[in-house]
PDB file of C-alpha atoms in Angstrom:
ATOM      1  CA  UNK N   1       0.000   0.000   0.000  1.00 46.00           C
ATOM      2  CA  UNK N   2       1.269   3.477  -0.852  1.00 48.00           C
ATOM      3  CA  UNK N   3       2.424   5.512   2.180  1.00 54.00           C
ATOM      4  CA  UNK N   4       0.048   8.404   3.024  1.00 50.00           C
ATOM      5  CA  UNK N   5       2.689  11.123   2.585  1.00 51.00           C
ATOM      6  CA  UNK N   6       3.809   9.667  -0.759  1.00 55.00           C
ATOM      7  CA  UNK N   7       0.172   9.565  -1.928  1.00 50.00           C
ATOM      8  CA  UNK N   8      -0.406  13.181  -0.893  1.00 48.00           C
ATOM      9  CA  UNK N   9       2.769  14.252  -2.692  1.00 55.00           C
ATOM     10  CA  UNK N  10       1.687  12.398  -5.858  1.00 51.00           C
ATOM     11  CA  UNK N  11      -1.744  14.023  -5.746  1.00 49.00           C
ATOM     12  CA  UNK N  12      -0.180  17.474  -5.360  1.00 51.00           C
ATOM     13  CA  UNK N  13       2.156  16.917  -8.315  1.00 50.00           C
ATOM     14  CA  UNK N  14      -0.729  15.705 -10.464  1.00 47.00           C
ATOM     15  CA  UNK N  15      -2.832  18.714  -9.509  1.00 46.00           C
ATOM     16  CA  UNK N  16       0.027  21.065 -10.437  1.00 45.00           C
ATOM     17  CA  UNK N  17       0.378  19.408 -13.849  1.00 45.00           C
ATOM     18  CA  UNK N  18      -3.369  19.694 -14.389  1.00 41.00           C
ATOM     19  CA  UNK N  19      -3.311  23.408 -13.597  1.00 42.00           C
ATOM     20  CA  UNK N  20      -0.472  24.035 -16.063  1.00 41.00           C
ATOM     21  CA  UNK N  21      -2.037  21.941 -18.818  1.00 40.00           C
ATOM     22  CA  UNK N  22      -5.538  23.357 -18.710  1.00 38.00           C
ATOM     23  CA  UNK N  23      -5.014  27.116 -18.631  1.00 39.00           C
ATOM     24  CA  UNK N  24      -6.460  29.068 -21.536  1.00 42.00           C
ATOM     25  CA  UNK N  25      -9.755  29.748 -23.221  1.00 49.00           C
ATOM     26  CA  UNK N  26     -12.718  27.472 -22.594  1.00 67.00           C
ATOM     27  CA  UNK N  27     -14.024  25.257 -25.346  1.00 72.00           C
ATOM     28  CA  UNK N  28     -11.516  25.561 -28.189  1.00 80.00           C
ATOM     29  CA  UNK N  29      -7.748  25.040 -28.161  1.00 79.00           C
ATOM     30  CA  UNK N  30      -5.224  26.984 -30.224  1.00 71.00           C
ATOM     31  CA  UNK N  31      -5.323  24.260 -32.897  1.00 74.00           C
ATOM     32  CA  UNK N  32      -9.085  24.733 -33.286  1.00 78.00           C
ATOM     33  CA  UNK N  33      -9.981  21.400 -31.684  1.00 83.00           C
ATOM     34  CA  UNK N  34     -12.265  21.021 -28.668  1.00 85.00           C
ATOM     35  CA  UNK N  35     -10.822  21.279 -25.165  1.00 88.00           C
ATOM     36  CA  UNK N  36     -12.022  21.594 -21.587  1.00 94.00           C
ATOM     37  CA  UNK N  37     -10.216  24.167 -19.460  1.00 93.00           C
ATOM     38  CA  UNK N  38      -9.411  23.388 -15.844  1.00 95.00           C
ATOM     39  CA  UNK N  39     -10.833  25.224 -12.831  1.00 97.00           C
ATOM     40  CA  UNK N  40     -14.208  25.269 -14.590  1.00 97.00           C
ATOM     41  CA  UNK N  41     -17.478  23.363 -14.753  1.00 98.00           C
ATOM     42  CA  UNK N  42     -18.313  21.743 -18.104  1.00 98.00           C
ATOM     43  CA  UNK N  43     -21.382  19.755 -19.175  1.00 98.00           C
ATOM     44  CA  UNK N  44     -21.238  16.803 -21.571  1.00 98.00           C
ATOM     45  CA  UNK N  45     -24.593  15.546 -22.839  1.00 97.00           C
ATOM     46  CA  UNK N  46     -25.192  12.104 -24.306  1.00 97.00           C
ATOM     47  CA  UNK N  47     -28.791  12.421 -25.391  1.00 91.00           C
ATOM     48  CA  UNK N  48     -29.728   8.740 -25.106  1.00 92.00           C
ATOM     49  CA  UNK N  49     -28.577   5.615 -23.313  1.00 92.00           C
ATOM     50  CA  UNK N  50     -27.177   4.302 -26.599  1.00 93.00           C
ATOM     51  CA  UNK N  51     -24.804   7.284 -26.673  1.00 95.00           C
ATOM     52  CA  UNK N  52     -23.687   6.946 -23.047  1.00 96.00           C
ATOM     53  CA  UNK N  53     -20.423   5.241 -23.998  1.00 95.00           C
ATOM     54  CA  UNK N  54     -19.570   8.095 -26.376  1.00 96.00           C
ATOM     55  CA  UNK N  55     -20.223  10.653 -23.653  1.00 97.00           C
ATOM     56  CA  UNK N  56     -17.997   8.758 -21.236  1.00 97.00           C
ATOM     57  CA  UNK N  57     -15.303   8.305 -23.890  1.00 96.00           C
ATOM     58  CA  UNK N  58     -15.222  11.990 -24.774  1.00 97.00           C
ATOM     59  CA  UNK N  59     -15.092  12.942 -21.088  1.00 97.00           C
ATOM     60  CA  UNK N  60     -12.235  10.504 -20.507  1.00 97.00           C
ATOM     61  CA  UNK N  61     -10.349  11.848 -23.524  1.00 96.00           C
ATOM     62  CA  UNK N  62     -10.682  15.401 -22.213  1.00 96.00           C
ATOM     63  CA  UNK N  63      -9.255  14.317 -18.853  1.00 96.00           C
ATOM     64  CA  UNK N  64      -6.290  12.582 -20.468  1.00 96.00           C
ATOM     65  CA  UNK N  65      -5.635  15.405 -22.940  1.00 95.00           C
ATOM     66  CA  UNK N  66      -5.551  17.895 -20.069  1.00 95.00           C
ATOM     67  CA  UNK N  67      -3.383  15.622 -17.881  1.00 94.00           C
ATOM     68  CA  UNK N  68      -5.978  16.433 -15.216  1.00 95.00           C
ATOM     69  CA  UNK N  69      -5.420  13.484 -12.926  1.00 95.00           C
ATOM     70  CA  UNK N  70      -6.113  11.881 -10.446  1.00 97.00           C
ATOM     71  CA  UNK N  71      -9.732  11.395 -11.477  1.00 98.00           C
ATOM     72  CA  UNK N  72     -12.700  10.966  -9.144  1.00 98.00           C
ATOM     73  CA  UNK N  73     -15.630   9.458 -11.070  1.00 98.00           C
ATOM     74  CA  UNK N  74     -18.960   9.733  -9.257  1.00 98.00           C
ATOM     75  CA  UNK N  75     -21.991   7.724 -10.390  1.00 98.00           C
ATOM     76  CA  UNK N  76     -25.476   7.102  -9.079  1.00 96.00           C
ATOM     77  CA  UNK N  77     -26.835   3.639  -8.374  1.00 96.00           C
ATOM     78  CA  UNK N  78     -29.270   4.278 -11.233  1.00 93.00           C
ATOM     79  CA  UNK N  79     -26.367   4.873 -13.637  1.00 94.00           C
ATOM     80  CA  UNK N  80     -24.732   1.665 -12.433  1.00 94.00           C
ATOM     81  CA  UNK N  81     -27.937  -0.309 -13.030  1.00 94.00           C
ATOM     82  CA  UNK N  82     -28.816   1.180 -16.414  1.00 93.00           C
ATOM     83  CA  UNK N  83     -25.371   1.554 -17.911  1.00 92.00           C
ATOM     84  CA  UNK N  84     -23.411  -1.164 -16.154  1.00 93.00           C
ATOM     85  CA  UNK N  85     -20.041  -0.700 -14.527  1.00 94.00           C
ATOM     86  CA  UNK N  86     -17.335   1.358 -16.163  1.00 94.00           C
ATOM     87  CA  UNK N  87     -15.362  -0.754 -18.610  1.00 93.00           C
ATOM     88  CA  UNK N  88     -11.900  -0.824 -17.100  1.00 93.00           C
ATOM     89  CA  UNK N  89     -10.092  -2.351 -20.113  1.00 94.00           C
ATOM     90  CA  UNK N  90     -11.609   0.341 -22.346  1.00 93.00           C
ATOM     91  CA  UNK N  91     -10.363   3.138 -20.100  1.00 95.00           C
ATOM     92  CA  UNK N  92      -6.906   1.570 -19.970  1.00 96.00           C
ATOM     93  CA  UNK N  93      -6.951   1.239 -23.771  1.00 94.00           C
ATOM     94  CA  UNK N  94      -7.487   4.999 -23.992  1.00 96.00           C
ATOM     95  CA  UNK N  95      -4.373   5.521 -21.878  1.00 96.00           C
ATOM     96  CA  UNK N  96      -5.638   5.807 -18.296  1.00 96.00           C
ATOM     97  CA  UNK N  97      -3.438   4.456 -15.515  1.00 96.00           C
ATOM     98  CA  UNK N  98      -5.798   2.627 -13.100  1.00 95.00           C
ATOM     99  CA  UNK N  99      -3.983   4.113 -10.086  1.00 96.00           C
ATOM    100  CA  UNK N 100      -5.262   7.540 -11.189  1.00 97.00           C
ATOM    101  CA  UNK N 101      -8.944   6.536 -10.983  1.00 97.00           C
ATOM    102  CA  UNK N 102     -11.299   6.333  -8.018  1.00 97.00           C
ATOM    103  CA  UNK N 103     -14.941   5.356  -8.709  1.00 97.00           C
ATOM    104  CA  UNK N 104     -17.629   6.127  -6.132  1.00 98.00           C
ATOM    105  CA  UNK N 105     -21.270   5.032  -6.474  1.00 97.00           C
ATOM    106  CA  UNK N 106     -23.803   7.106  -4.520  1.00 98.00           C
ATOM    107  CA  UNK N 107     -27.472   6.585  -3.799  1.00 97.00           C
ATOM    108  CA  UNK N 108     -29.164   9.283  -5.864  1.00 97.00           C
ATOM    109  CA  UNK N 109     -28.833  12.627  -7.653  1.00 97.00           C
ATOM    110  CA  UNK N 110     -28.840  14.645  -4.427  1.00 97.00           C
ATOM    111  CA  UNK N 111     -25.944  12.603  -3.066  1.00 98.00           C
ATOM    112  CA  UNK N 112     -24.189  12.904  -6.434  1.00 98.00           C
ATOM    113  CA  UNK N 113     -24.298  16.706  -6.361  1.00 98.00           C
ATOM    114  CA  UNK N 114     -23.130  16.844  -2.732  1.00 97.00           C
ATOM    115  CA  UNK N 115     -20.211  14.529  -3.482  1.00 98.00           C
ATOM    116  CA  UNK N 116     -19.361  16.489  -6.642  1.00 98.00           C
ATOM    117  CA  UNK N 117     -19.230  19.750  -4.697  1.00 97.00           C
ATOM    118  CA  UNK N 118     -16.986  18.155  -2.068  1.00 97.00           C
ATOM    119  CA  UNK N 119     -14.707  16.699  -4.732  1.00 97.00           C
ATOM    120  CA  UNK N 120     -14.522  19.952  -6.681  1.00 97.00           C
ATOM    121  CA  UNK N 121     -13.186  21.665  -3.557  1.00 97.00           C
ATOM    122  CA  UNK N 122     -10.287  19.207  -3.247  1.00 97.00           C
ATOM    123  CA  UNK N 123      -7.088  20.605  -4.829  1.00 95.00           C
ATOM    124  CA  UNK N 124      -5.468  17.172  -4.641  1.00 95.00           C
ATOM    125  CA  UNK N 125      -7.703  15.997  -7.499  1.00 97.00           C
ATOM    126  CA  UNK N 126      -7.221  16.767 -11.175  1.00 97.00           C
ATOM    127  CA  UNK N 127     -10.783  16.035 -12.337  1.00 98.00           C
ATOM    128  CA  UNK N 128     -14.185  15.190 -10.928  1.00 98.00           C
ATOM    129  CA  UNK N 129     -16.713  13.561 -13.272  1.00 98.00           C
ATOM    130  CA  UNK N 130     -20.268  13.438 -11.919  1.00 98.00           C
ATOM    131  CA  UNK N 131     -22.360  11.062 -14.044  1.00 98.00           C
ATOM    132  CA  UNK N 132     -26.135  11.350 -13.811  1.00 96.00           C
ATOM    133  CA  UNK N 133     -28.835   9.656 -15.858  1.00 95.00           C
ATOM    134  CA  UNK N 134     -32.220  11.149 -16.611  1.00 94.00           C
ATOM    135  CA  UNK N 135     -33.721  14.323 -15.197  1.00 92.00           C
ATOM    136  CA  UNK N 136     -31.133  14.914 -12.421  1.00 93.00           C
ATOM    137  CA  UNK N 137     -33.475  16.577  -9.961  1.00 90.00           C
ATOM    138  CA  UNK N 138     -31.664  19.186  -7.908  1.00 95.00           C
ATOM    139  CA  UNK N 139     -29.313  20.278 -10.661  1.00 97.00           C
ATOM    140  CA  UNK N 140     -30.179  23.897 -11.358  1.00 96.00           C
ATOM    141  CA  UNK N 141     -28.492  27.287 -11.683  1.00 97.00           C
ATOM    142  CA  UNK N 142     -27.722  27.430  -7.955  1.00 97.00           C
ATOM    143  CA  UNK N 143     -26.214  23.937  -7.868  1.00 97.00           C
ATOM    144  CA  UNK N 144     -24.140  24.605 -10.982  1.00 98.00           C
ATOM    145  CA  UNK N 145     -22.794  27.862  -9.538  1.00 98.00           C
ATOM    146  CA  UNK N 146     -21.741  25.992  -6.422  1.00 97.00           C
ATOM    147  CA  UNK N 147     -19.801  23.508  -8.561  1.00 98.00           C
ATOM    148  CA  UNK N 148     -18.265  26.284 -10.660  1.00 98.00           C
ATOM    149  CA  UNK N 149     -17.114  28.285  -7.633  1.00 97.00           C
ATOM    150  CA  UNK N 150     -15.615  25.192  -6.042  1.00 97.00           C
ATOM    151  CA  UNK N 151     -13.731  24.312  -9.234  1.00 98.00           C
ATOM    152  CA  UNK N 152     -12.448  27.861  -9.655  1.00 97.00           C
ATOM    153  CA  UNK N 153     -11.136  27.906  -6.092  1.00 97.00           C
ATOM    154  CA  UNK N 154      -9.367  24.537  -6.264  1.00 97.00           C
ATOM    155  CA  UNK N 155      -8.277  24.363  -9.909  1.00 97.00           C
ATOM    156  CA  UNK N 156     -10.138  21.082 -10.442  1.00 98.00           C
ATOM    157  CA  UNK N 157     -11.613  20.225 -13.848  1.00 98.00           C
ATOM    158  CA  UNK N 158     -15.305  19.609 -13.042  1.00 98.00           C
ATOM    159  CA  UNK N 159     -17.316  17.635 -15.623  1.00 98.00           C
ATOM    160  CA  UNK N 160     -21.031  16.926 -15.346  1.00 98.00           C
ATOM    161  CA  UNK N 161     -21.776  13.953 -17.620  1.00 98.00           C
ATOM    162  CA  UNK N 162     -25.483  13.817 -18.460  1.00 97.00           C
ATOM    163  CA  UNK N 163     -27.073  10.771 -20.079  1.00 96.00           C
ATOM    164  CA  UNK N 164     -30.558  11.580 -21.311  1.00 94.00           C
ATOM    165  CA  UNK N 165     -32.533  14.221 -19.497  1.00 89.00           C
ATOM    166  CA  UNK N 166     -33.152  17.838 -20.397  1.00 89.00           C
ATOM    167  CA  UNK N 167     -30.568  20.602 -20.481  1.00 92.00           C
ATOM    168  CA  UNK N 168     -31.262  23.369 -17.953  1.00 93.00           C
ATOM    169  CA  UNK N 169     -29.794  26.871 -17.530  1.00 95.00           C
ATOM    170  CA  UNK N 170     -26.502  26.594 -15.674  1.00 96.00           C
ATOM    171  CA  UNK N 171     -23.248  28.341 -14.863  1.00 97.00           C
ATOM    172  CA  UNK N 172     -21.193  25.835 -16.886  1.00 97.00           C
ATOM    173  CA  UNK N 173     -18.375  27.299 -18.978  1.00 97.00           C
ATOM    174  CA  UNK N 174     -19.236  24.978 -21.867  1.00 97.00           C
ATOM    175  CA  UNK N 175     -21.988  22.534 -22.788  1.00 97.00           C
ATOM    176  CA  UNK N 176     -21.422  19.767 -25.342  1.00 97.00           C
ATOM    177  CA  UNK N 177     -23.567  17.272 -27.224  1.00 97.00           C
ATOM    178  CA  UNK N 178     -21.758  14.025 -28.040  1.00 97.00           C
ATOM    179  CA  UNK N 179     -22.673  11.244 -30.441  1.00 97.00           C
ATOM    180  CA  UNK N 180     -20.721   8.277 -31.823  1.00 96.00           C
ATOM    181  CA  UNK N 181     -19.068   8.590 -35.235  1.00 95.00           C
ATOM    182  CA  UNK N 182     -17.755   5.893 -37.597  1.00 92.00           C
ATOM    183  CA  UNK N 183     -14.175   4.831 -36.901  1.00 88.00           C
ATOM    184  CA  UNK N 184     -11.537   4.497 -39.587  1.00 84.00           C
ATOM    185  CA  UNK N 185     -10.698   0.853 -40.209  1.00 79.00           C
ATOM    186  CA  UNK N 186      -7.106  -0.132 -39.536  1.00 79.00           C
ATOM    187  CA  UNK N 187      -4.976  -2.754 -41.254  1.00 78.00           C
ATOM    188  CA  UNK N 188      -6.465  -6.255 -41.350  1.00 77.00           C
ATOM    189  CA  UNK N 189      -9.849  -4.727 -40.468  1.00 76.00           C
ATOM    190  CA  UNK N 190      -8.743  -4.050 -36.900  1.00 76.00           C
ATOM    191  CA  UNK N 191     -11.083  -1.741 -34.934  1.00 79.00           C
ATOM    192  CA  UNK N 192     -10.320   1.934 -35.414  1.00 86.00           C
ATOM    193  CA  UNK N 193      -9.797   4.579 -32.782  1.00 91.00           C
ATOM    194  CA  UNK N 194     -12.845   5.890 -30.863  1.00 94.00           C
ATOM    195  CA  UNK N 195     -14.508   8.657 -32.889  1.00 96.00           C
ATOM    196  CA  UNK N 196     -17.075  11.259 -31.860  1.00 97.00           C
ATOM    197  CA  UNK N 197     -19.390  13.846 -33.371  1.00 97.00           C
ATOM    198  CA  UNK N 198     -19.337  16.923 -31.148  1.00 97.00           C
ATOM    199  CA  UNK N 199     -21.386  20.094 -30.965  1.00 96.00           C
ATOM    200  CA  UNK N 200     -20.546  23.014 -28.706  1.00 96.00           C
ATOM    201  CA  UNK N 201     -23.980  24.038 -27.432  1.00 95.00           C
ATOM    202  CA  UNK N 202     -22.801  26.738 -25.045  1.00 94.00           C
ATOM    203  CA  UNK N 203     -19.558  28.634 -24.557  1.00 94.00           C
ATOM    204  CA  UNK N 204     -19.304  31.286 -21.877  1.00 92.00           C
ATOM    205  CA  UNK N 205     -18.073  34.534 -23.352  1.00 86.00           C
ATOM    206  CA  UNK N 206     -17.994  33.269 -26.940  1.00 87.00           C
ATOM    207  CA  UNK N 207     -20.062  31.907 -29.810  1.00 88.00           C
ATOM    208  CA  UNK N 208     -21.470  28.387 -29.750  1.00 90.00           C
ATOM    209  CA  UNK N 209     -22.753  26.113 -32.484  1.00 91.00           C
ATOM    210  CA  UNK N 210     -19.373  24.819 -33.712  1.00 92.00           C
ATOM    211  CA  UNK N 211     -19.148  21.139 -34.680  1.00 94.00           C
ATOM    212  CA  UNK N 212     -16.313  18.657 -34.965  1.00 95.00           C
ATOM    213  CA  UNK N 213     -15.729  15.054 -35.862  1.00 96.00           C
ATOM    214  CA  UNK N 214     -12.721  13.832 -33.903  1.00 96.00           C
ATOM    215  CA  UNK N 215     -10.998  10.588 -33.019  1.00 95.00           C
ATOM    216  CA  UNK N 216      -8.916   9.732 -29.989  1.00 95.00           C
ATOM    217  CA  UNK N 217      -5.173   9.310 -30.459  1.00 94.00           C
ATOM    218  CA  UNK N 218      -3.801   7.246 -27.603  1.00 93.00           C
ATOM    219  CA  UNK N 219      -0.186   7.797 -28.638  1.00 94.00           C
ATOM    220  CA  UNK N 220      -0.396  11.580 -28.396  1.00 95.00           C
ATOM    221  CA  UNK N 221      -3.128  11.624 -25.716  1.00 95.00           C
ATOM    222  CA  UNK N 222      -5.156  14.072 -27.784  1.00 94.00           C
ATOM    223  CA  UNK N 223      -8.056  14.382 -30.212  1.00 95.00           C
ATOM    224  CA  UNK N 224      -7.311  14.427 -33.935  1.00 94.00           C
ATOM    225  CA  UNK N 225      -9.643  15.600 -36.712  1.00 93.00           C
ATOM    226  CA  UNK N 226     -11.445  12.583 -38.171  1.00 85.00           C
ATOM    227  CA  UNK N 227     -12.240  12.427 -41.895  1.00 74.00           C
ATOM    228  CA  UNK N 228     -15.913  12.603 -42.766  1.00 62.00           C
ATOM    229  CA  UNK N 229     -17.415   9.625 -44.552  1.00 52.00           C
ATOM    230  CA  UNK N 230     -20.258  10.585 -46.845  1.00 39.00           C
ATOM    231  CA  UNK N 231     -22.674  13.457 -46.183  1.00 33.00           C
ATOM    232  CA  UNK N 232     -22.496  15.205 -42.817  1.00 37.00           C
ATOM    233  CA  UNK N 233     -25.536  14.389 -40.734  1.00 35.00           C
ATOM    234  CA  UNK N 234     -26.926  16.467 -37.865  1.00 36.00           C
ATOM    235  CA  UNK N 235     -25.915  15.263 -34.417  1.00 38.00           C
ATOM    236  CA  UNK N 236     -29.470  15.265 -33.131  1.00 37.00           C
ATOM    237  CA  UNK N 237     -32.416  14.383 -35.306  1.00 33.00           C
ATOM    238  CA  UNK N 238     -34.944  16.018 -33.014  1.00 37.00           C
ATOM    239  CA  UNK N 239     -33.369  18.544 -30.661  1.00 40.00           C
ATOM    240  CA  UNK N 240     -36.707  19.761 -29.333  1.00 42.00           C
ATOM    241  CA  UNK N 241     -37.596  16.239 -28.249  1.00 37.00           C
ATOM    242  CA  UNK N 242     -34.233  16.008 -26.508  1.00 40.00           C
ATOM    243  CA  UNK N 243     -35.000  19.179 -24.539  1.00 46.00           C
ATOM    244  CA  UNK N 244     -32.119  21.141 -26.076  1.00 48.00           C
ATOM    245  CA  UNK N 245     -32.318  24.500 -27.860  1.00 44.00           C
ATOM    246  CA  UNK N 246     -31.831  24.694 -31.615  1.00 44.00           C
ATOM    247  CA  UNK N 247     -28.239  25.213 -32.748  1.00 41.00           C
ATOM    248  CA  UNK N 248     -26.474  27.533 -32.598  1.00 38.00           C
ATOM    249  CA  UNK N 249     -26.885  28.499 -28.964  1.00 36.00           C
ATOM    250  CA  UNK N 250     -25.135  31.680 -27.940  1.00 34.00           C
ATOM    251  CA  UNK N 251     -24.482  32.445 -24.285  1.00 37.00           C
ATOM    252  CA  UNK N 252     -27.631  30.889 -22.803  1.00 39.00           C
ATOM    253  CA  UNK N 253     -27.614  31.017 -19.014  1.00 37.00           C
TER     254      UNK N 253
END
């Protein structure tokens, strides 16, 4: 077992790296690709259960790209029942070191938000992901401001991963819609890298509505532009039914 002082020192070093790696503008990096800045609250929306894995994959990629570790992943019992446990081999395949991950399952949405606020106040963490399925009662403008203020004070990257449910006004720096995209086949028909269709629904202090198709590059720990195959399709066939505003969305609070 790791000695307590050694663990604390490792957490502090990881938090310092996360702070250095995630400074800058929210939402878009200098290379024009999507990014999540540290010390902020960000929302990632997978609009259906079928897209839950894409939401989790994009969130994990953002954590790895920002070097914002250690990672505390909070889930509700409902998420555990509906989505199953996190797929450890898949996270490792993306490049996550298991020693950098702690998973906590809580009873309900209220407990999830309390735990997220506590985690976001801990400067020894790099990232907190709070995963909620469905309506997420209790998540409102006040709750989101609490998470944002905690993240700003500690430097933690705070991600709210929503699966299903309706988007609500919040203090989040960015809000994303995520859907799976076709992967490029590798040699001998080996599975390609994870690929995602992304839409920036909200960006604090800047325009929204931008879209990307990206794939995860494990070697560089970053997202690369993915080539489009065929005609570009909208990410969401019926945004009104999903409870999200029509794109583009500019500065909605």
